[in-house]
Tab-separated table of C-alpha atoms and ligand atoms in Angstrom:
chain	number	residue	atom	x	y	z
E	1	MET	CA	11.252	37.983	-15.695
E	2	SER	CA	11.530	34.192	-15.991
E	3	THR	CA	8.893	31.829	-17.288
E	4	ILE	CA	8.530	28.070	-17.575
E	5	ASP	CA	6.357	26.114	-19.985
E	6	VAL	CA	3.991	23.295	-19.070
E	7	GLU	CA	6.150	20.566	-20.619
E	8	THR	CA	9.208	21.612	-18.596
E	9	LEU	CA	7.269	21.794	-15.319
E	10	ARG	CA	5.625	18.466	-16.141
E	11	SER	CA	8.982	16.782	-16.699
E	12	TRP	CA	10.442	18.304	-13.502
E	13	LEU	CA	7.544	16.907	-11.484
E	14	GLU	CA	7.805	13.527	-13.219
E	15	GLU	CA	11.568	13.387	-12.510
E	16	GLY	CA	11.013	14.440	-8.891
E	17	LYS	CA	13.150	17.588	-9.284
E	18	PRO	CA	12.717	19.889	-6.263
E	19	VAL	CA	10.333	22.710	-7.135
E	20	VAL	CA	7.650	24.627	-5.272
E	21	VAL	CA	4.500	25.344	-7.247
E	22	LEU	CA	2.746	28.419	-5.845
E	23	ASP	CA	-0.867	28.819	-6.912
E	24	VAL	CA	-1.958	32.469	-6.603
E	25	ARG	CA	-5.541	32.072	-7.854
E	26	ALA	CA	-8.668	32.945	-5.901
E	27	ALA	CA	-9.865	30.109	-3.651
E	28	ALA	CA	-12.955	29.480	-5.810
E	29	ASP	CA	-10.815	28.895	-8.921
E	30	ARG	CA	-8.495	26.559	-7.060
E	31	ALA	CA	-11.465	24.545	-5.821
E	32	THR	CA	-12.238	23.333	-9.372
E	33	TRP	CA	-8.746	21.990	-10.165
E	34	ALA	CA	-5.153	22.388	-8.958
E	35	ILE	CA	-1.612	21.170	-9.595
E	36	PRO	CA	-0.955	18.260	-7.214
E	37	GLY	CA	1.268	19.237	-4.274
E	38	SER	CA	1.045	22.971	-4.998
E	39	LEU	CA	0.969	25.623	-2.260
E	40	HIS	CA	-1.815	28.174	-2.341
E	41	ILE	CA	-2.141	31.810	-1.400
E	42	ASP	CA	-5.343	33.618	-2.291
E	43	ALA	CA	-3.532	36.723	-3.576
E	44	TYR	CA	-5.182	37.161	-6.955
E	45	ASP	CA	-6.898	40.500	-6.345
E	46	GLU	CA	-3.974	41.984	-4.446
E	47	LEU	CA	-1.523	40.972	-7.165
E	48	LYS	CA	-3.769	42.448	-9.839
E	49	ALA	CA	-3.855	45.651	-7.808
E	50	HIS	CA	-0.017	45.528	-7.765
E	51	ASN	CA	0.102	45.471	-3.996
E	52	ALA	CA	3.809	44.947	-3.316
E	53	HIS	CA	2.982	43.033	-0.130
E	54	ALA	CA	0.564	40.576	-1.779
E	55	LEU	CA	2.823	37.573	-1.117
E	56	ASP	CA	4.254	38.624	2.237
E	57	GLY	CA	2.408	35.829	3.993
E	58	VAL	CA	4.084	33.007	2.034
E	59	VAL	CA	7.045	31.209	3.545
E	60	LEU	CA	9.148	29.633	0.798
E	61	PRO	CA	12.387	27.644	0.940
E	62	SER	CA	15.305	29.781	-0.280
E	63	ASP	CA	17.116	27.056	-2.247
E	64	VAL	CA	14.259	25.616	-4.346
E	65	PRO	CA	12.879	27.279	-7.502
E	66	VAL	CA	9.314	28.529	-7.288
E	67	VAL	CA	6.837	28.286	-10.165
E	68	THR	CA	3.928	30.718	-9.846
E	69	VAL	CA	0.593	29.730	-11.365
E	70	CYS	CA	-2.648	31.593	-12.085
E	71	ASN	CA	-5.547	31.059	-14.495
E	72	SER	CA	-3.877	32.088	-17.736
E	73	GLY	CA	-0.331	33.176	-16.909
E	74	TYR	CA	-0.532	36.933	-16.407
E	75	THR	CA	-1.082	37.483	-12.689
E	76	SER	CA	1.517	34.797	-11.999
E	77	GLN	CA	4.072	37.042	-13.749
E	78	ILE	CA	3.394	39.772	-11.207
E	79	ALA	CA	3.828	37.173	-8.467
E	80	SER	CA	7.112	35.857	-9.791
E	81	LYS	CA	8.481	39.410	-10.168
E	82	GLN	CA	7.633	40.077	-6.524
E	83	LEU	CA	9.375	36.873	-5.450
E	84	GLU	CA	12.429	37.659	-7.582
E	85	SER	CA	12.681	41.026	-5.850
E	86	ARG	CA	12.875	39.065	-2.580
E	87	GLY	CA	15.875	37.137	-3.977
E	88	ILE	CA	13.878	33.968	-4.718
E	89	GLU	CA	14.390	32.060	-7.980
E	90	ALA	CA	10.886	32.321	-9.411
E	91	MET	CA	9.266	31.704	-12.777
E	92	SER	CA	5.754	32.069	-14.068
E	93	LEU	CA	3.920	29.130	-15.691
E	94	VAL	CA	3.190	30.163	-19.290
E	95	GLY	CA	-0.552	29.914	-20.000
E	96	GLY	CA	-1.376	29.129	-16.361
E	97	MET	CA	-3.940	26.465	-15.462
E	98	GLN	CA	-5.482	26.681	-18.930
E	99	ALA	CA	-2.257	25.429	-20.483
E	100	TRP	CA	-1.784	22.916	-17.649
E	101	SER	CA	-4.957	21.224	-18.927
E	102	LEU	CA	-2.806	19.215	-21.371
E	103	SER	CA	-0.307	18.080	-18.766
E	104	TRP	CA	0.011	14.371	-18.035
E	105	ASN	CA	1.897	11.662	-16.227
E	106	THR	CA	2.009	7.886	-16.338
E	107	ALA	CA	1.820	4.862	-14.067
E	108	ASP	CA	2.508	1.229	-14.949
E	109	VAL	CA	-0.266	-1.218	-14.065
E	110	SER	CA	1.006	-4.661	-13.132
E	111	LEU	CA	-0.968	-7.697	-14.217
E	112	SER	CA	-0.149	-11.096	-12.761
E	113	ASN	CA	-1.510	-13.429	-15.427
E	114	SER	CA	-1.074	-11.624	-18.695
E	115	ASN	CA	1.858	-10.977	-21.007
E	116	ALA	CA	0.438	-7.562	-21.775
E	117	GLU	CA	1.851	-4.404	-20.234
E	118	VAL	CA	-0.509	-1.562	-19.384
E	119	ILE	CA	0.435	2.099	-18.959
E	120	GLN	CA	-2.142	4.394	-17.394
E	121	VAL	CA	-1.749	7.814	-19.046
E	122	ARG	CA	-3.272	10.430	-16.770
E	123	ARG	CA	-4.219	13.844	-18.155
E	124	VAL	CA	-3.495	15.458	-14.783
E	125	GLY	CA	-4.688	18.852	-15.910
E	126	LYS	CA	-8.229	17.537	-16.401
E	127	GLY	CA	-8.677	14.073	-14.891
E	128	CYS	CA	-9.069	12.039	-18.101
E	129	LEU	CA	-7.447	8.601	-17.918
E	130	SER	CA	-6.294	6.828	-21.065
E	131	TYR	CA	-4.416	3.574	-21.518
E	132	LEU	CA	-1.640	2.137	-23.627
E	133	ILE	CA	-1.619	-1.655	-23.779
E	134	GLY	CA	1.410	-3.398	-25.259
E	135	SER	CA	2.123	-6.998	-26.184
E	136	GLN	CA	4.674	-8.561	-28.539
E	137	GLY	CA	5.635	-5.258	-30.148
E	138	LYS	CA	2.027	-4.180	-30.794
E	139	ALA	CA	-0.061	-1.703	-28.827
E	140	ALA	CA	-3.606	-0.433	-28.388
E	141	VAL	CA	-4.700	2.917	-26.970
E	142	ILE	CA	-8.002	3.354	-25.154
E	143	ASP	CA	-9.693	6.776	-24.846
E	144	ALA	CA	-6.858	8.959	-26.177
E	145	SER	CA	-7.349	12.433	-24.687
E	146	LEU	CA	-3.882	13.883	-25.241
E	147	GLN	CA	-1.957	14.924	-28.315
E	148	PRO	CA	-0.906	11.856	-30.375
E	149	GLU	CA	2.835	12.390	-29.762
E	150	VAL	CA	2.348	11.448	-26.114
E	151	TYR	CA	1.154	7.946	-27.030
E	152	LEU	CA	3.499	7.593	-30.017
E	153	ASP	CA	6.543	8.482	-27.889
E	154	LEU	CA	5.510	6.191	-25.028
E	155	ALA	CA	4.909	3.306	-27.440
E	156	LYS	CA	8.246	3.937	-29.156
E	157	SER	CA	10.076	3.933	-25.816
E	158	ARG	CA	8.737	0.392	-25.197
E	159	GLY	CA	9.352	-0.839	-28.730
E	160	TRP	CA	5.636	-1.052	-29.598
E	161	SER	CA	3.796	0.068	-32.705
E	162	ILE	CA	0.212	1.226	-32.172
E	163	THR	CA	-2.146	-0.946	-34.213
E	164	ALA	CA	-5.510	-0.328	-32.522
E	165	VAL	CA	-7.150	2.811	-31.147
E	166	LEU	CA	-10.415	2.510	-29.214
E	167	ASP	CA	-12.881	4.772	-27.441
E	168	THR	CA	-15.239	3.440	-24.773
E	169	HIS	CA	-17.980	5.880	-25.866
E	170	ILE	CA	-18.574	9.205	-27.557
E	171	HIS	CA	-17.128	11.650	-25.058
E	172	ALA	CA	-18.876	14.843	-23.990
E	173	ASP	CA	-16.204	16.376	-21.755
E	174	HIS	CA	-13.109	16.304	-23.953
E	175	LEU	CA	-12.183	15.928	-27.605
E	176	SER	CA	-11.201	12.411	-28.583
E	177	ARG	CA	-7.720	12.282	-30.105
E	178	SER	CA	-8.324	8.730	-31.359
E	179	ARG	CA	-8.903	9.520	-35.018
E	180	LEU	CA	-5.785	11.718	-35.262
E	181	LEU	CA	-3.716	9.158	-33.353
E	182	ALA	CA	-4.875	6.436	-35.753
E	183	GLU	CA	-3.982	8.604	-38.754
E	184	GLN	CA	-0.516	9.266	-37.373
E	185	SER	CA	0.190	5.678	-36.316
E	186	GLY	CA	-1.557	3.785	-39.123
E	187	ALA	CA	-3.752	2.070	-36.522
E	188	THR	CA	-7.371	1.002	-36.956
E	189	VAL	CA	-10.021	2.967	-35.040
E	190	TYR	CA	-12.501	0.733	-33.175
E	191	LEU	CA	-15.642	2.312	-31.761
E	192	PRO	CA	-18.877	1.022	-30.246
E	193	ASN	CA	-21.363	0.240	-32.977
E	194	GLN	CA	-23.588	3.338	-33.481
E	195	GLN	CA	-24.750	5.594	-36.278
E	196	ARG	CA	-23.473	8.925	-34.976
E	197	VAL	CA	-19.746	8.996	-35.751
E	198	MET	CA	-19.234	10.131	-39.318
E	199	TYR	CA	-15.681	8.989	-40.097
E	200	ARG	CA	-14.544	5.428	-40.874
E	201	PHE	CA	-14.191	3.064	-37.939
E	202	MET	CA	-14.509	-0.645	-37.152
E	203	PRO	CA	-17.754	-1.128	-35.212
E	204	LEU	CA	-17.575	-3.172	-32.021
E	205	ARG	CA	-20.367	-5.364	-30.699
E	206	ASN	CA	-20.866	-7.261	-27.484
E	207	GLY	CA	-18.358	-10.131	-27.401
E	208	SER	CA	-16.087	-8.740	-30.174
E	209	ILE	CA	-12.400	-9.531	-29.609
E	210	ILE	CA	-9.498	-7.286	-30.567
E	211	LYS	CA	-6.058	-8.894	-30.652
E	212	VAL	CA	-3.040	-6.851	-29.565
E	213	GLY	CA	0.059	-9.004	-29.969
E	214	GLU	CA	-0.687	-12.012	-27.756
E	215	ALA	CA	-3.215	-10.120	-25.653
E	216	SER	CA	-6.914	-9.857	-26.334
E	217	LEU	CA	-9.487	-7.253	-25.487
E	218	MET	CA	-13.040	-8.491	-25.173
E	219	VAL	CA	-15.910	-6.077	-25.647
E	220	ILE	CA	-18.652	-5.916	-23.015
E	221	GLN	CA	-21.608	-3.736	-23.902
E	222	THR	CA	-22.364	-1.494	-20.894
E	223	PRO	CA	-24.932	1.152	-21.858
E	224	GLY	CA	-26.200	3.655	-19.307
E	225	HIS	CA	-23.670	6.510	-19.159
E	226	THR	CA	-24.399	6.750	-22.878
E	227	PRO	CA	-26.386	4.323	-25.056
E	228	GLU	CA	-23.281	3.076	-26.906
E	229	SER	CA	-20.906	2.799	-23.880
E	230	MET	CA	-18.675	-0.256	-23.807
E	231	SER	CA	-16.115	-1.712	-21.421
E	232	TYR	CA	-13.062	-3.683	-22.540
E	233	LEU	CA	-11.729	-6.725	-20.696
E	234	LEU	CA	-8.013	-7.449	-21.160
E	235	ASP	CA	-7.016	-11.113	-20.814
E	236	ARG	CA	-9.737	-11.629	-18.155
E	237	GLN	CA	-7.536	-9.511	-15.848
E	238	ALA	CA	-8.146	-5.812	-16.316
E	239	LEU	CA	-11.387	-4.052	-17.108
E	240	PHE	CA	-11.374	-0.670	-18.861
E	241	THR	CA	-14.687	0.775	-17.754
E	242	GLY	CA	-14.680	4.186	-19.467
E	243	ASP	CA	-17.312	6.320	-17.739
E	244	THR	CA	-19.472	3.371	-16.621
E	245	LEU	CA	-17.712	2.574	-13.335
E	246	PHE	CA	-15.242	4.759	-11.427
E	247	LEU	CA	-13.214	4.106	-8.284
E	248	GLN	CA	-15.482	6.348	-6.207
E	249	GLY	CA	-18.792	5.973	-8.018
E	250	VAL	CA	-20.569	5.350	-11.292
E	251	GLY	CA	-20.992	7.276	-14.535
E	252	ARG	CA	-23.723	9.850	-14.824
E	253	PRO	CA	-26.488	9.022	-17.248
E	254	ASP	CA	-25.153	11.547	-19.726
E	255	LEU	CA	-26.923	14.803	-20.397
E	256	HIS	CA	-30.572	13.918	-20.793
E	257	ALA	CA	-33.224	16.542	-21.188
E	258	THR	CA	-35.832	15.157	-18.812
E	259	THR	CA	-35.839	13.397	-15.467
E	260	GLU	CA	-37.735	10.495	-17.048
E	261	GLU	CA	-34.957	9.991	-19.598
E	262	THR	CA	-32.318	10.142	-16.869
E	263	ARG	CA	-34.339	7.639	-14.845
E	264	SER	CA	-34.553	5.138	-17.700
E	265	TYR	CA	-30.792	5.421	-18.450
E	266	ALA	CA	-30.083	4.950	-14.731
E	267	GLN	CA	-32.026	1.661	-14.947
E	268	VAL	CA	-29.989	0.624	-17.975
E	269	LEU	CA	-26.789	1.546	-16.123
E	270	TYR	CA	-27.850	-0.534	-13.109
E	271	HIS	CA	-28.351	-3.503	-15.412
E	272	SER	CA	-24.923	-3.025	-17.071
E	273	LEU	CA	-23.207	-2.790	-13.697
E	274	HIS	CA	-24.944	-5.671	-11.953
E	275	HIS	CA	-25.580	-8.085	-14.818
E	276	HIS	CA	-22.368	-7.576	-16.762
E	277	LEU	CA	-19.484	-5.972	-14.856
E	278	LEU	CA	-20.108	-7.148	-11.300
E	279	MET	CA	-20.552	-10.724	-12.557
E	280	LEU	CA	-16.826	-10.825	-13.350
E	281	PRO	CA	-14.387	-12.254	-10.776
E	282	GLY	CA	-13.724	-9.999	-7.764
E	283	ARG	CA	-9.978	-9.918	-8.506
E	284	THR	CA	-10.553	-8.145	-11.872
E	285	LEU	CA	-8.726	-4.804	-11.907
E	286	VAL	CA	-10.905	-1.814	-12.753
E	287	LEU	CA	-9.239	0.900	-14.858
E	288	PRO	CA	-11.676	3.798	-15.232
E	289	GLY	CA	-11.868	6.630	-17.779
E	290	HIS	CA	-11.751	9.504	-15.308
E	291	THR	CA	-10.702	10.605	-11.877
E	292	ASN	CA	-12.272	13.537	-10.074
E	293	THR	CA	-9.137	14.719	-8.277
E	294	PRO	CA	-5.773	15.902	-9.655
E	295	THR	CA	-3.465	12.875	-9.952
E	296	PRO	CA	-0.100	13.164	-8.191
E	297	PHE	CA	3.191	12.462	-9.981
E	298	ASP	CA	3.622	9.328	-7.894
E	299	LYS	CA	3.589	6.612	-10.578
E	300	ILE	CA	0.901	4.774	-8.586
E	301	PRO	CA	-1.887	3.585	-10.892
E	302	LEU	CA	-5.448	4.583	-10.117
E	303	THR	CA	-7.109	1.207	-9.892
E	304	ALA	CA	-8.992	-1.120	-7.555
E	305	THR	CA	-10.378	-4.623	-7.795
E	306	LEU	CA	-14.027	-5.182	-8.599
E	307	GLY	CA	-14.313	-6.934	-5.239
E	308	ASP	CA	-13.063	-3.834	-3.398
E	309	LEU	CA	-15.393	-1.563	-5.366
E	310	ARG	CA	-18.359	-3.764	-4.521
E	311	ASN	CA	-17.633	-3.010	-0.864
E	312	GLN	CA	-16.475	0.580	-1.138
E	313	VAL	CA	-18.888	2.191	-3.581
E	314	GLU	CA	-22.128	2.802	-1.749
E	315	LEU	CA	-24.125	3.129	-4.989
E	316	LEU	CA	-23.225	-0.448	-5.939
E	317	ARG	CA	-24.878	-1.777	-2.781
E	318	LEU	CA	-28.267	-0.208	-3.509
E	319	SER	CA	-31.302	-1.997	-4.959
E	320	GLU	CA	-32.350	-0.929	-8.458
E	321	PRO	CA	-35.074	1.541	-7.319
E	322	GLU	CA	-32.744	3.031	-4.675
E	323	PHE	CA	-29.950	3.327	-7.257
E	324	VAL	CA	-32.203	5.093	-9.773
E	325	ASP	CA	-33.502	7.541	-7.144
E	326	ALA	CA	-29.972	8.260	-5.899
E	327	LEU	CA	-28.667	8.973	-9.414
E	328	VAL	CA	-31.547	11.241	-10.338
E	329	ALA	CA	-31.085	13.186	-7.089
E	330	ARG	CA	-27.322	13.553	-7.521
E	331	ILE	CA	-26.951	14.400	-11.224
E	332	PRO	CA	-24.135	16.991	-11.408
E	333	PRO	CA	-24.246	20.116	-13.587
E	334	VAL	CA	-23.686	19.433	-17.293
E	335	PRO	CA	-20.126	20.029	-18.493
E	336	PRO	CA	-19.678	23.373	-20.253
E	337	ASN	CA	-19.573	23.205	-24.073
E	338	HIS	CA	-20.678	19.554	-24.113
E	339	GLU	CA	-22.860	19.988	-27.212
E	340	ARG	CA	-19.992	21.365	-29.279
E	341	ILE	CA	-17.603	18.686	-27.949
E	342	ILE	CA	-20.032	15.881	-28.894
E	343	GLU	CA	-20.518	17.437	-32.344
E	344	LEU	CA	-16.742	17.525	-32.935
E	345	ASN	CA	-16.281	13.973	-31.634
E	346	GLU	CA	-19.014	12.710	-33.950
E	347	ALA	CA	-17.340	14.476	-36.869
E	348	GLY	CA	-13.881	13.292	-35.761
E	349	GLU	CA	-12.579	16.836	-35.827
E	350	LEU	CA	-10.075	18.583	-33.617
E	351	ILE	CA	-9.770	22.330	-33.310
E	352	GLU	CA	-6.529	24.234	-33.163
E	353	ASN	CA	-6.769	25.205	-29.520
E	354	PRO	CA	-9.079	22.786	-27.701
E	355	ILE	CA	-8.158	23.910	-24.187
E	356	GLU	CA	-10.803	26.593	-23.826
E	357	LEU	CA	-13.492	24.299	-25.201
E	358	GLU	CA	-12.462	21.524	-22.815
E	359	ALA	CA	-12.170	23.824	-19.781
E	360	GLY	CA	-14.218	23.166	-16.705
E	361	ALA	CA	-14.516	20.721	-13.884
E	362	ASN	CA	-14.825	17.031	-14.547
E	363	ASN	CA	-18.454	16.083	-13.918
E	364	CYS	CA	-18.635	12.590	-15.370
E	365	GLY	CA	-19.253	10.669	-12.185
E	366	ILE	CA	-21.754	10.325	-9.373
E	367	SER	CA	-20.628	9.067	-5.983
O	401	FE2	FE1	-18.258	10.287	-20.768
């Protein structure tokens, strides 16, 4: 029986190699996250029961390899065996959707009035967006959520050395790879000024400037999602908003115990959005820290101008009291394992297999 690993499938999709991805999970599992462009048949129970006709309803092209996918890579083996017995070239994705969590792709962001180049690095298995910014042989990484080699290899391919590693805030949904990336690249870690992170970092304050080659990143303090949240403005052109502002909505006031606490952080968030970010020119490109849908392998960056977001995001058109009420009413469920993730991010620790800890839908935004 044939198998394929995540890195091989990822590179096939990035290269545009013809392949059919067949998701055999139950519909409820697929609803949380899926591989972009995959076909679906809800055959999980029938496959587990070894029903030989479980996949009879699927029509597949005969000349394109099929990759079967389930939650952790066992039921998909039954599926690929069944397809092989029908004469179809089939292989099972090792580790299933759990392993796919660390898959990624990239898109170049074009800036008209800056010498800097920006690569949006999308963790497609989870929806985390990170950024590599290069100028004059130097590079910065914002919100590293993937293994350091990803950023090191991308930087090397452009002739950049990574000198600065930044997080927009202390994340609660995934483990920050910033400290490890800095150790492996010799870069400096820059974090919002706060007393929680226990390893060495350069604290950033409102108005701080970080130079990357000829480019500069200016720090804008934008509390609300979390107290320490910051946004970074590149050459007055591109705005890295972390979990403060998304393309479809705004960041949740993160994980507060009481409605009153949520309400007061929603007020702070309103102030950050309206008195800091939305004051910037409408042509400023917004580059957020998350997306809530699986990102296709299309090399199209996920971005929009501030001007477009002002019109498109309903929450940005509300008055402060309306905004606060809307956020409190729409707070999504807390991400699983968030307490442990925050603890590890404060300690700057990674665990051997973070995938299980990081599992779960992406609930950072409110739209
Ligand atoms: Fe966050």
